[in-house]
Coordinates of C-alpha atoms and ligand atoms in Angstrom, one line a residue:
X156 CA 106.7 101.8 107.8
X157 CA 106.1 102.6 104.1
X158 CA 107.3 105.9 102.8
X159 CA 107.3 108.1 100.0
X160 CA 110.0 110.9 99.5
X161 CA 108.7 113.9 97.1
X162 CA 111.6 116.3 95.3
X163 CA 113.3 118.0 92.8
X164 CA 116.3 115.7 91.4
X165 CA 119.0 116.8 93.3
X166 CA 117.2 117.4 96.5
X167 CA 119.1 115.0 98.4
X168 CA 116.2 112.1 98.3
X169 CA 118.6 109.3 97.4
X170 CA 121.1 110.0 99.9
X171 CA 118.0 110.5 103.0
X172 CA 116.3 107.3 102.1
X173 CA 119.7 105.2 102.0
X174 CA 119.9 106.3 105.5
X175 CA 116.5 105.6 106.3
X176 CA 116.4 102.5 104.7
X177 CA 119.6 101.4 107.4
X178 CA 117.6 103.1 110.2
X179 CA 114.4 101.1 110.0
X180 CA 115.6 97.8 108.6
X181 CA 113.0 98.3 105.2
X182 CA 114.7 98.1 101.4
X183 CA 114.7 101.4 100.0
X184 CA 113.7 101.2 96.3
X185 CA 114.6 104.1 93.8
X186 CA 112.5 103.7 90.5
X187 CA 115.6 106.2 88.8
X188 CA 118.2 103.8 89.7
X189 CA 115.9 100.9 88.6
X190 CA 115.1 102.6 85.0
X191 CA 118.6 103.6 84.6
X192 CA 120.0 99.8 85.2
X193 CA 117.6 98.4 82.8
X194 CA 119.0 100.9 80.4
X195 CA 122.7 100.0 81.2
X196 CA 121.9 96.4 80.9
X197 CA 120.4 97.4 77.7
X198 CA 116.7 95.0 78.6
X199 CA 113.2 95.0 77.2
X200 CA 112.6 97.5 79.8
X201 CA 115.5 99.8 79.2
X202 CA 115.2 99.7 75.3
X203 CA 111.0 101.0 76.2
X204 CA 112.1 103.8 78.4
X205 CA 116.0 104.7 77.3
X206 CA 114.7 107.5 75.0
X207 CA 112.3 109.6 77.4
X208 CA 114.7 109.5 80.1
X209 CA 117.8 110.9 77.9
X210 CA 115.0 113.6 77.1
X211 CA 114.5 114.1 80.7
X212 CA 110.3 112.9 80.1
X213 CA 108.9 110.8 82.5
X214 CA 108.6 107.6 81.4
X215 CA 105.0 106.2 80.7
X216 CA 103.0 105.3 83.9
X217 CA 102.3 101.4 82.8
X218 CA 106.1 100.5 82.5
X219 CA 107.1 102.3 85.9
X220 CA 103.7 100.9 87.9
X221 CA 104.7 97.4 86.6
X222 CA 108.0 97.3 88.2
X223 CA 107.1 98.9 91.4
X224 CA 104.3 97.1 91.9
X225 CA 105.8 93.6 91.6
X226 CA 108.8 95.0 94.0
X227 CA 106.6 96.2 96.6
X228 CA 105.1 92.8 96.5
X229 CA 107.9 90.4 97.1
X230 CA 108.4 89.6 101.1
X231 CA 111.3 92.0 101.7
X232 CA 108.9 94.6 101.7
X233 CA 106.6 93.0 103.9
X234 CA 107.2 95.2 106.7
X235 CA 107.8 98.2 105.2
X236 CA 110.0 100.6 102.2
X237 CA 111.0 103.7 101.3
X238 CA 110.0 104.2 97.8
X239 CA 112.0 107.3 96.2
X240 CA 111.1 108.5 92.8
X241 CA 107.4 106.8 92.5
X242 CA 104.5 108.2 92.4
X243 CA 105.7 111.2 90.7
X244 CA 102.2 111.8 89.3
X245 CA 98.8 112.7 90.4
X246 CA 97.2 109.7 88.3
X247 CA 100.2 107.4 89.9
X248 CA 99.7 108.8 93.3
X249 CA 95.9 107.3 92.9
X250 CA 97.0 103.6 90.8
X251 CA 99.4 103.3 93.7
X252 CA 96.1 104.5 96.2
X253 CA 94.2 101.7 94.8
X254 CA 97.1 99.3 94.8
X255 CA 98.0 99.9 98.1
X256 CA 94.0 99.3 99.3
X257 CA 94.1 95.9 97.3
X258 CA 96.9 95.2 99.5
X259 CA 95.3 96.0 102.5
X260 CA 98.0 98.7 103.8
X261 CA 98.9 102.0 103.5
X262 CA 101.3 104.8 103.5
X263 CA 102.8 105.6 107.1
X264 CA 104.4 109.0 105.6
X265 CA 105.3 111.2 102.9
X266 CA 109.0 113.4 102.9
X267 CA 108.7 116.4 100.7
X268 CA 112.5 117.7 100.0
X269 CA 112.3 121.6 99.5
X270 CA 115.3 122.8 98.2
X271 CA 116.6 126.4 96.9
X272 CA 117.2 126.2 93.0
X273 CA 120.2 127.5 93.3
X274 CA 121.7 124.9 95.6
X275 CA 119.4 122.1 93.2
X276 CA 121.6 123.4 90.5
X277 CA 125.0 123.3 91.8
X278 CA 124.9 119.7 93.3
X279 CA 123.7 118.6 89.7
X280 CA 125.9 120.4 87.9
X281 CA 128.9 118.6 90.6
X282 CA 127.0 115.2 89.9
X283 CA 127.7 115.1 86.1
X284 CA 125.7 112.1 85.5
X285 CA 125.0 111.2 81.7
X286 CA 120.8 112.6 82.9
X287 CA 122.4 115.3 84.3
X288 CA 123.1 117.4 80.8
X289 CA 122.1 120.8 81.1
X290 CA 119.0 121.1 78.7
X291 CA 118.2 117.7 80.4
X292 CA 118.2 119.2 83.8
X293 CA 115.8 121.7 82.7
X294 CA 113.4 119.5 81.8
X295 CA 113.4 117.3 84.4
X296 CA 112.9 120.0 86.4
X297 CA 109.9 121.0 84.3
X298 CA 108.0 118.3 84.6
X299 CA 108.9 118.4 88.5
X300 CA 107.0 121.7 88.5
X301 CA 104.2 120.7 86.0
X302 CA 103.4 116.9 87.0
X303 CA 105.0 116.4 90.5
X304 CA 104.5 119.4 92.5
X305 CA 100.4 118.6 92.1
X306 CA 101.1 115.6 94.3
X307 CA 102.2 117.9 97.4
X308 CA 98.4 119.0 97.8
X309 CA 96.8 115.3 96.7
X310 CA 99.1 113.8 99.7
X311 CA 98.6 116.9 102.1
X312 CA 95.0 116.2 101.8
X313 CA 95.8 112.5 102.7
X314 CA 97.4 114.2 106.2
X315 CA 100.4 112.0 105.2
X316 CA 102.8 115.0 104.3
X317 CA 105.9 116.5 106.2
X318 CA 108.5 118.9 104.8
X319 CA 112.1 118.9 105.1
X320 CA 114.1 121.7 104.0
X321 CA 116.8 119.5 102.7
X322 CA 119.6 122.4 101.8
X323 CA 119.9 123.6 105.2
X324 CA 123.0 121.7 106.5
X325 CA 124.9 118.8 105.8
X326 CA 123.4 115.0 105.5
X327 CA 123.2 114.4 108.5
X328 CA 121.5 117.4 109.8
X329 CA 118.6 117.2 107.2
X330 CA 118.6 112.9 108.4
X331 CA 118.1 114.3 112.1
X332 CA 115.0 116.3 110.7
X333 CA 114.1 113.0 109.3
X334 CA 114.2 111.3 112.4
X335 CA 112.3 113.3 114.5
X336 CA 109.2 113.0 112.2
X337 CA 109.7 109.3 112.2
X338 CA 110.0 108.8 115.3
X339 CA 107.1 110.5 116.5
X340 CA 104.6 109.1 113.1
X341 CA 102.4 106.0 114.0
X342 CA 104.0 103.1 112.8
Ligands
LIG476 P1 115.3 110.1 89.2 O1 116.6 109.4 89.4 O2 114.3 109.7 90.3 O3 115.4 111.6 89.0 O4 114.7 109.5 87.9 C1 115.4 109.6 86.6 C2 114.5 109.4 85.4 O5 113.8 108.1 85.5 C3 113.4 110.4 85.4 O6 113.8 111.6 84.7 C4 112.3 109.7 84.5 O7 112.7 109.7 83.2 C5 112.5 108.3 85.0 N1 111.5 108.0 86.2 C6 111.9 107.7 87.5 N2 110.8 107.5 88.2 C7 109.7 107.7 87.4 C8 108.3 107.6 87.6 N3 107.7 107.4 88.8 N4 107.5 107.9 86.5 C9 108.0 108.1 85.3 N5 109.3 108.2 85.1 C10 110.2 108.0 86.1

């Protein structure tokens, strides 16, 4: 299966697709955690993008498309990913659209993670990654409203989207919602 999970950082996407990733035997590929090795590492790629992510900006479309792209490709996602982070953007939702018709598949499901800002705020705040800075929060959370949020209606209008209220419970509660859609999706 290949699947997108939609949502506010701190939503609870990286933990979900971890443990979907386990469940259905696909590598789970998290275009935050990619960016923020490449910074670490201090690479071509990290020194492009290190600045709009301290900002909490998106980083430009060309750089993220590149390395998903030429993940998504390699055999051990043959039969299936969970991408989280990517697209994050109408005009990425439709580059990966037109990859994904080049490539002759398409996407099984997409998770939207609707959380309470209040409960968005607290498990940042108790995260205290470097990204994480207050003013740095806000923005990200800005551009989720402004840039990502139009995706919910571009994917609903695909048929391809299913909610999850991802503050209601613990982990594994929210990764038994998960399962259920899953299990009943076409494969
Ligand atoms: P995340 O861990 O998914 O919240 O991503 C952390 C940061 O990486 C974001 O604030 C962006 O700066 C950058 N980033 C991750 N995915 C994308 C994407 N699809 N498009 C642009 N920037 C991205």
């Amino acid at each position: 299966m290949r699947i997108v999970l939609i949502g506010p950082p701190g939503a609870g996407k990286g933990t979900q697709s971890v443990l979907l990733a386990e469940k259905l035997q696909v590598p789970h590929l998290s275009t935050g955690e990619i960016l923020r090795a490449a910074c670490a590492e201090q690479t071509d790629i990290g020194h492009q993008v290190g600045e709009f992510m301290q900002q909490g900006q998106l980083v430009p479309d060309g750089i993220v498309q590149k390395i998903v792209f030429k993940e998504l490709s390699s055999l051990a996602c043959k039969s299936g990913y969970i991408l989280d982070g990517f697209p994050r953007t109408v005009p990425q939702a439709r580059e990966f659209d037109a990859w994904l018709e080049r490539s002759g598949s398409s996407l099984s499901l997409v998770l939207q993670f609707c959380v309470t800002e209040e409960i968005l705020l607290k498990r940042l705040a108790d995260r205290g990654r470097a990204d994480d800075d207050r003013d740095v929060i806000h923005k990200r959370m800005q551009q989720y409203e402004d840039l990502t949020r139009p995706l919910l209606e571009y994917y609903q209008n695909h048929g391809v989207l299913h909610t999850i209220h991802g503050g209601e419970g613990s982990a594994e509660d929210v990764f038994a919602k998960i399962e259920k859609i899953v299990d009943n999706a076409p494969a």
